[in-house]
Tab-separated table of C-alpha atoms and ligand atoms in Angstrom:
chain	number	residue	atom	x	y	z
A	3	MET	CA	31.754	3.991	-9.976
A	4	ASP	CA	33.439	7.882	-10.181
A	5	GLY	CA	32.152	10.955	-8.329
A	6	SER	CA	29.634	11.288	-10.890
A	7	THR	CA	26.825	9.428	-9.164
A	8	LYS	CA	27.870	12.070	-6.314
A	9	GLY	CA	24.129	14.358	-5.749
A	10	ARG	CA	22.088	12.451	-8.069
A	11	VAL	CA	18.824	11.175	-7.074
A	12	ALA	CA	16.631	8.353	-8.492
A	13	LEU	CA	13.178	7.216	-8.239
A	14	VAL	CA	12.627	3.513	-7.828
A	15	THR	CA	9.428	2.042	-7.905
A	16	GLY	CA	7.687	-1.677	-6.814
A	17	SER	CA	10.866	-1.292	-4.469
A	18	SER	CA	9.594	-2.454	-1.080
A	19	ARG	CA	11.358	-5.858	-2.203
A	20	GLY	CA	12.561	-8.248	-4.820
A	21	ILE	CA	14.235	-6.598	-7.637
A	22	GLY	CA	13.078	-3.227	-7.184
A	23	ARG	CA	14.880	-3.324	-3.328
A	24	ALA	CA	18.129	-4.930	-4.660
A	25	ILE	CA	18.140	-2.252	-7.642
A	26	ALA	CA	17.622	0.748	-4.501
A	27	LEU	CA	20.782	-0.666	-2.461
A	28	GLY	CA	22.332	-1.359	-5.277
A	29	LEU	CA	22.082	2.560	-5.936
A	30	ALA	CA	22.413	4.182	-2.302
A	31	ASP	CA	25.762	2.138	-2.465
A	32	ALA	CA	26.625	3.606	-5.997
A	33	GLY	CA	26.012	7.142	-4.053
A	34	PHE	CA	22.509	7.661	-5.509
A	35	ASP	CA	20.005	9.467	-3.113
A	36	LEU	CA	16.461	7.570	-3.121
A	37	VAL	CA	12.881	8.191	-3.416
A	38	LEU	CA	11.243	4.914	-3.040
A	39	ASN	CA	7.798	3.978	-4.487
A	40	ASP	CA	5.511	0.882	-3.618
A	41	ILE	CA	1.915	0.864	-3.256
A	42	ASP	CA	0.996	1.359	0.023
A	43	ARG	CA	0.172	-2.055	1.527
A	44	GLN	CA	3.880	-2.454	1.415
A	45	ALA	CA	4.231	1.012	3.465
A	46	VAL	CA	6.097	-1.469	6.239
A	47	PHE	CA	8.608	-2.967	3.944
A	48	LEU	CA	9.224	0.074	2.291
A	49	ALA	CA	10.011	1.847	5.258
A	50	ALA	CA	13.058	-0.980	6.306
A	51	VAL	CA	14.445	-0.430	2.703
A	52	LYS	CA	14.245	3.447	3.587
A	53	ALA	CA	16.257	2.830	6.819
A	54	GLU	CA	18.565	0.318	5.399
A	55	ILE	CA	19.740	2.851	2.397
A	56	GLU	CA	19.778	5.711	5.538
A	57	ALA	CA	22.144	3.429	7.116
A	58	ARG	CA	24.567	3.357	3.989
A	59	GLY	CA	24.504	7.001	4.338
A	60	ARG	CA	21.772	8.295	1.663
A	61	ARG	CA	19.066	10.331	1.513
A	62	ALA	CA	16.032	8.203	1.628
A	63	PHE	CA	12.535	9.540	0.823
A	64	VAL	CA	9.204	7.549	0.613
A	65	VAL	CA	6.337	8.113	-1.761
A	66	HIS	CA	3.357	5.484	-1.933
A	67	ALA	CA	1.137	5.248	-5.268
A	68	ASP	CA	-0.511	2.507	-7.491
A	69	VAL	CA	2.017	3.583	-10.541
A	70	SER	CA	-0.811	2.712	-12.802
A	71	ARG	CA	-3.789	5.467	-11.394
A	72	LYS	CA	-2.219	8.483	-13.205
A	73	ALA	CA	-3.894	11.022	-10.453
A	74	GLU	CA	-1.332	9.069	-7.605
A	75	VAL	CA	1.898	8.952	-9.909
A	76	THR	CA	1.369	12.979	-10.699
A	77	ALA	CA	1.120	13.566	-6.838
A	78	MET	CA	4.068	11.015	-6.488
A	79	VAL	CA	6.084	12.749	-9.048
A	80	THR	CA	5.898	16.505	-7.587
A	81	GLU	CA	5.824	14.679	-4.065
A	82	ALA	CA	9.281	13.334	-4.811
A	83	ILE	CA	11.160	16.168	-6.615
A	84	ALA	CA	9.731	18.742	-3.703
A	85	ALA	CA	11.492	15.876	-0.831
A	86	ALA	CA	14.145	15.209	-3.114
A	87	GLY	CA	15.044	18.737	-5.201
A	88	HIS	CA	15.519	16.482	-8.197
A	89	ILE	CA	15.200	13.895	-10.117
A	90	ASP	CA	18.053	12.100	-11.820
A	91	ALA	CA	17.084	8.501	-13.005
A	92	VAL	CA	13.894	6.232	-12.438
A	93	VAL	CA	13.691	2.730	-12.567
A	94	ASN	CA	10.248	1.541	-13.258
A	95	ASN	CA	10.255	-1.326	-11.619
A	96	ALA	CA	6.884	-1.778	-10.511
A	97	GLY	CA	5.073	-5.271	-11.861
A	98	ILE	CA	2.333	-8.073	-11.528
A	99	LEU	CA	2.400	-11.474	-12.615
A	100	ILE	CA	-0.744	-13.175	-12.670
A	101	ALA	CA	-0.373	-17.092	-14.697
A	102	ASN	CA	-3.294	-18.124	-16.887
A	103	SER	CA	-3.865	-19.482	-19.962
A	104	VAL	CA	-4.798	-17.779	-22.953
A	105	GLU	CA	-8.164	-19.761	-22.967
A	106	ASP	CA	-9.114	-18.839	-19.253
A	107	LEU	CA	-7.498	-15.283	-19.284
A	108	GLU	CA	-10.081	-12.955	-17.699
A	109	GLU	CA	-10.265	-9.528	-19.212
A	110	GLU	CA	-9.749	-8.084	-15.602
A	111	GLN	CA	-6.469	-10.020	-15.352
A	112	TRP	CA	-5.083	-9.099	-18.668
A	113	ASP	CA	-5.807	-5.203	-17.659
A	114	ALA	CA	-4.729	-5.666	-14.860
A	115	VAL	CA	-1.049	-6.973	-15.898
A	116	LEU	CA	-1.165	-4.231	-18.426
A	117	ASP	CA	-2.117	-1.408	-16.096
A	118	VAL	CA	0.896	-1.806	-13.642
A	119	ASN	CA	3.641	-3.443	-16.488
A	120	ALA	CA	2.898	-1.422	-19.392
A	121	LYS	CA	0.518	1.710	-18.841
A	122	GLY	CA	2.319	2.142	-15.065
A	123	THR	CA	6.106	3.082	-16.730
A	124	PHE	CA	4.435	5.227	-19.487
A	125	LEU	CA	2.698	7.168	-16.610
A	126	VAL	CA	5.720	7.566	-13.934
A	127	THR	CA	7.914	8.263	-17.569
A	128	GLN	CA	5.428	11.258	-19.103
A	129	ALA	CA	5.173	12.777	-15.375
A	130	LEU	CA	9.138	12.816	-15.194
A	131	LEU	CA	9.674	13.924	-18.585
A	132	PRO	CA	8.900	17.725	-18.394
A	133	HIS	CA	11.195	17.834	-15.121
A	134	MET	CA	14.325	16.211	-16.994
A	135	ARG	CA	13.674	18.201	-20.061
A	136	ALA	CA	13.988	21.127	-17.986
A	137	ARG	CA	17.052	20.156	-16.495
A	138	ARG	CA	18.232	18.659	-19.990
A	139	TYR	CA	19.039	15.376	-18.348
A	140	GLY	CA	17.516	12.221	-17.285
A	141	ARG	CA	18.246	8.161	-17.093
A	142	ILE	CA	15.044	6.550	-17.570
A	143	VAL	CA	15.560	2.266	-16.579
A	144	ASN	CA	12.127	-0.017	-17.649
A	145	ILE	CA	12.819	-3.283	-16.247
A	146	ALA	CA	11.199	-5.411	-19.331
A	147	SER	CA	11.972	-9.062	-18.610
A	148	ILE	CA	13.206	-11.800	-21.545
A	149	GLY	CA	9.516	-12.511	-20.958
A	150	GLY	CA	8.853	-9.723	-23.680
A	151	LYS	CA	11.337	-11.644	-25.710
A	152	HIS	CA	10.676	-14.932	-25.483
A	153	GLY	CA	7.716	-16.056	-23.369
A	154	ALA	CA	6.596	-19.175	-21.258
A	155	PRO	CA	3.028	-20.431	-21.173
A	156	LEU	CA	0.285	-18.891	-19.034
A	157	GLN	CA	2.459	-15.384	-19.173
A	158	ALA	CA	0.520	-14.514	-22.924
A	159	HIS	CA	-0.474	-10.727	-21.151
A	160	TYR	CA	2.974	-10.613	-19.580
A	161	SER	CA	4.892	-11.262	-22.575
A	162	ALA	CA	2.988	-8.706	-24.108
A	163	SER	CA	3.173	-6.261	-21.490
A	164	LYS	CA	6.879	-6.400	-21.404
A	165	ALA	CA	7.087	-6.195	-25.280
A	166	ALA	CA	5.174	-3.180	-24.800
A	167	VAL	CA	7.962	-1.750	-22.734
A	168	MET	CA	10.449	-2.299	-25.047
A	169	GLY	CA	8.886	-0.723	-27.369
A	170	PHE	CA	7.683	2.532	-25.742
A	171	THR	CA	11.497	2.519	-24.613
A	172	ARG	CA	12.252	2.511	-28.486
A	173	VAL	CA	10.533	5.477	-29.561
A	174	LEU	CA	10.950	7.112	-26.146
A	175	ALA	CA	14.721	7.203	-26.452
A	176	GLN	CA	14.509	8.771	-29.831
A	177	GLU	CA	11.704	11.418	-28.607
A	178	VAL	CA	14.140	12.518	-25.608
A	179	GLY	CA	17.620	11.782	-26.789
A	180	ALA	CA	17.651	15.812	-27.653
A	181	ASN	CA	17.517	16.824	-24.191
A	182	GLY	CA	20.396	14.339	-22.956
A	183	ILE	CA	17.777	11.795	-21.818
A	184	THR	CA	18.512	7.704	-22.547
A	185	ALA	CA	15.739	5.373	-21.983
A	186	ASN	CA	16.900	1.561	-21.559
A	187	CYS	CA	15.636	-1.780	-20.483
A	188	LEU	CA	16.587	-4.239	-18.596
A	189	CYS	CA	15.251	-8.113	-19.533
A	190	PRO	CA	16.009	-9.931	-15.998
A	191	GLY	CA	15.808	-13.904	-16.268
A	192	ILE	CA	14.756	-16.176	-13.488
A	193	ILE	CA	15.243	-14.276	-10.145
A	194	VAL	CA	14.805	-15.614	-7.150
A	195	THR	CA	11.713	-13.082	-5.795
A	196	ASP	CA	8.644	-14.208	-5.036
A	197	MET	CA	7.357	-13.036	-8.211
A	198	GLY	CA	10.210	-15.555	-9.525
A	199	ARG	CA	9.110	-18.233	-7.980
A	200	THR	CA	6.115	-18.590	-9.822
A	201	ASN	CA	8.388	-20.198	-12.600
A	202	LEU	CA	9.938	-22.439	-9.928
A	203	SER	CA	7.192	-24.074	-8.344
A	204	ASP	CA	8.966	-27.679	-8.246
A	205	LYS	CA	12.280	-29.060	-8.515
A	206	ALA	CA	12.267	-30.364	-11.698
A	207	ASN	CA	11.226	-26.817	-12.833
A	208	VAL	CA	14.328	-25.576	-11.251
A	209	ALA	CA	16.588	-27.964	-12.649
A	210	LYS	CA	15.418	-27.348	-16.180
A	211	TRP	CA	15.717	-23.462	-16.119
A	212	VAL	CA	19.470	-24.329	-14.400
A	213	ASP	CA	20.120	-26.255	-17.148
A	214	ILE	CA	19.573	-24.097	-20.002
A	215	THR	CA	21.716	-21.068	-18.242
A	216	ALA	CA	24.784	-20.967	-19.534
A	217	LEU	CA	26.161	-19.685	-15.421
A	218	ARG	CA	24.320	-22.811	-14.192
A	219	ARG	CA	22.425	-20.988	-11.015
A	220	LEU	CA	19.299	-18.730	-10.711
A	221	GLY	CA	19.496	-15.228	-10.407
A	222	GLN	CA	19.490	-13.298	-7.878
A	223	PRO	CA	17.638	-9.716	-7.176
A	224	GLU	CA	20.925	-8.094	-6.439
A	225	ASP	CA	22.353	-9.285	-9.887
A	226	VAL	CA	20.150	-6.826	-11.472
A	227	ALA	CA	21.153	-3.982	-9.393
A	228	GLY	CA	24.405	-3.162	-11.344
A	229	PRO	CA	23.116	-3.174	-14.478
A	230	ALA	CA	20.753	-0.908	-13.342
A	231	VAL	CA	23.131	1.410	-11.963
A	232	PHE	CA	25.192	1.851	-15.168
A	233	LEU	CA	21.795	2.209	-16.907
A	234	ALA	CA	21.083	5.080	-14.139
A	235	SER	CA	24.600	6.897	-14.457
A	236	ASP	CA	26.529	8.648	-17.035
A	237	ALA	CA	28.798	5.109	-17.496
A	238	SER	CA	26.153	4.705	-20.112
A	239	ALA	CA	25.938	8.070	-21.497
A	240	PHE	CA	26.042	6.565	-24.674
A	241	VAL	CA	23.841	3.972	-24.946
A	242	THR	CA	19.932	4.738	-25.472
A	243	GLY	CA	17.211	2.566	-26.546
A	244	GLN	CA	18.895	-0.791	-25.753
A	245	SER	CA	17.359	-3.941	-24.046
A	246	LEU	CA	19.846	-5.503	-22.258
A	247	ASN	CA	19.406	-9.387	-21.006
A	248	VAL	CA	20.365	-10.084	-16.893
A	249	CYS	CA	19.840	-13.464	-17.559
A	250	GLY	CA	22.825	-15.910	-17.176
A	251	GLY	CA	23.276	-16.743	-20.375
A	252	ILE	CA	19.992	-18.319	-20.211
A	253	VAL	CA	18.785	-19.901	-23.873
A	254	LEU	CA	15.523	-20.063	-24.599
A	255	SER	CA	14.040	-21.817	-27.764
B	313	NAP	P1	8.126	-8.637	-6.604
B	313	NAP	O1	8.565	-9.673	-5.663
B	313	NAP	O2	6.395	-9.254	-6.669
B	313	NAP	O3	7.632	-7.410	-5.977
B	313	NAP	C1	7.252	-6.100	-7.151
B	313	NAP	C2	6.829	-4.964	-6.303
B	313	NAP	O4	6.367	-4.159	-7.234
B	313	NAP	C3	5.758	-5.687	-4.524
B	313	NAP	O5	6.243	-4.525	-3.983
B	313	NAP	C4	4.900	-4.877	-5.313
B	313	NAP	O6	3.826	-4.579	-4.299
B	313	NAP	C5	5.210	-4.005	-6.240
B	313	NAP	N1	4.053	-3.182	-6.939
B	313	NAP	C6	3.143	-4.569	-7.707
B	313	NAP	N2	1.767	-3.652	-8.101
B	313	NAP	C7	1.948	-2.276	-7.926
B	313	NAP	C8	1.975	-0.510	-8.159
B	313	NAP	N3	0.641	-0.868	-9.046
B	313	NAP	N4	2.766	0.611	-8.487
B	313	NAP	C9	3.459	0.351	-7.295
B	313	NAP	N5	3.969	-1.257	-6.870
B	313	NAP	C10	3.283	-2.433	-7.388
B	313	NAP	O7	8.434	-8.433	-8.095
B	313	NAP	P2	10.005	-8.509	-8.799
B	313	NAP	O8	10.275	-10.181	-8.753
B	313	NAP	O9	11.114	-8.137	-7.743
B	313	NAP	O10	10.062	-7.966	-10.070
B	313	NAP	C11	10.426	-6.738	-10.138
B	313	NAP	C12	10.239	-6.339	-11.706
B	313	NAP	O11	10.918	-7.386	-12.278
B	313	NAP	C13	8.836	-6.470	-12.240
B	313	NAP	O12	8.466	-5.763	-13.285
B	313	NAP	C14	9.075	-7.684	-12.927
B	313	NAP	O13	8.057	-7.939	-13.667
B	313	NAP	C15	10.413	-7.599	-13.424
B	313	NAP	N6	11.195	-9.676	-13.631
B	313	NAP	C16	10.914	-10.252	-12.549
B	313	NAP	C17	11.477	-11.754	-13.257
B	313	NAP	C18	11.634	-12.355	-11.997
B	313	NAP	O14	12.247	-13.498	-11.870
B	313	NAP	N7	11.697	-12.062	-10.475
B	313	NAP	C19	12.257	-11.341	-14.305
B	313	NAP	C20	12.132	-10.810	-15.327
B	313	NAP	C21	11.611	-9.543	-14.785
B	313	NAP	P3	2.311	-5.921	-4.241
B	313	NAP	O15	3.415	-7.042	-3.570
B	313	NAP	O16	1.685	-5.261	-3.274
B	313	NAP	O17	1.595	-6.216	-5.569
């Protein structure tokens, strides 16, 4: 990365582990200071990520909030701007997956997944927009999923939530572009995290996923970091409203 990330600050939601943690560390390596968010119960892990970022010579601040609750999100954004001075980029990464069939899916499970994955992305973005518009600069990176384009059995509500994130992002890009703000999605494939293991329950399953992936391996959280740094930086200044697969060339029919 060139010097354009110097002094830049990124907020990454759900960054105590998995893809969020890898993105936060990748952004720190690229020169960003970080505001780290996760839910209260992840305080110990989030503190460890903060220490890892500080060890890289970057500033790191922790703001706990449940991204699906508007009051908590509003407080988080206020606290983040006060602590870091400003926010240049946000990575809406916090997400959940509760596997269940359409027939057995409970209303609460549908609501929980849509609330965190789709509404959380909307709430955090909405809370940050006045700040980004005032500065006439912003990079919004929403973590969707190839599941939002293709989907797999037992994930109809998850697929719906990620399709919602992509639709939201396409319209958002059009509404905010004139103010120097870009909005894009990353669509990870099968990434080995606690959530990703839901798709990797047995060896046959793993072999199946590897077999239909051009690069013949599963993704690691770090594989998502580079594309996130690209979309959070000025290297992607003329890219907006897009949904980029980060899936090793997985072919889903
Ligand atoms: P993960 O390992 O489960 O990490 C997600 C993090 O988000 C957890 O620390 C989680 O905390 C936190 N979180 C959950 N609900 C939250 C809320 N309401 N507010 C704030 N933080 C919250 O998952 P991951 O695999 O890294 O996934 C990260 C993102 O990538 C998600 O949006 C996911 O849908 C997407 N993705 C993942 C894959 C994959 O294969 N792993 C593929 C495509 C897309 P708790 O654990 O305490 O709930």
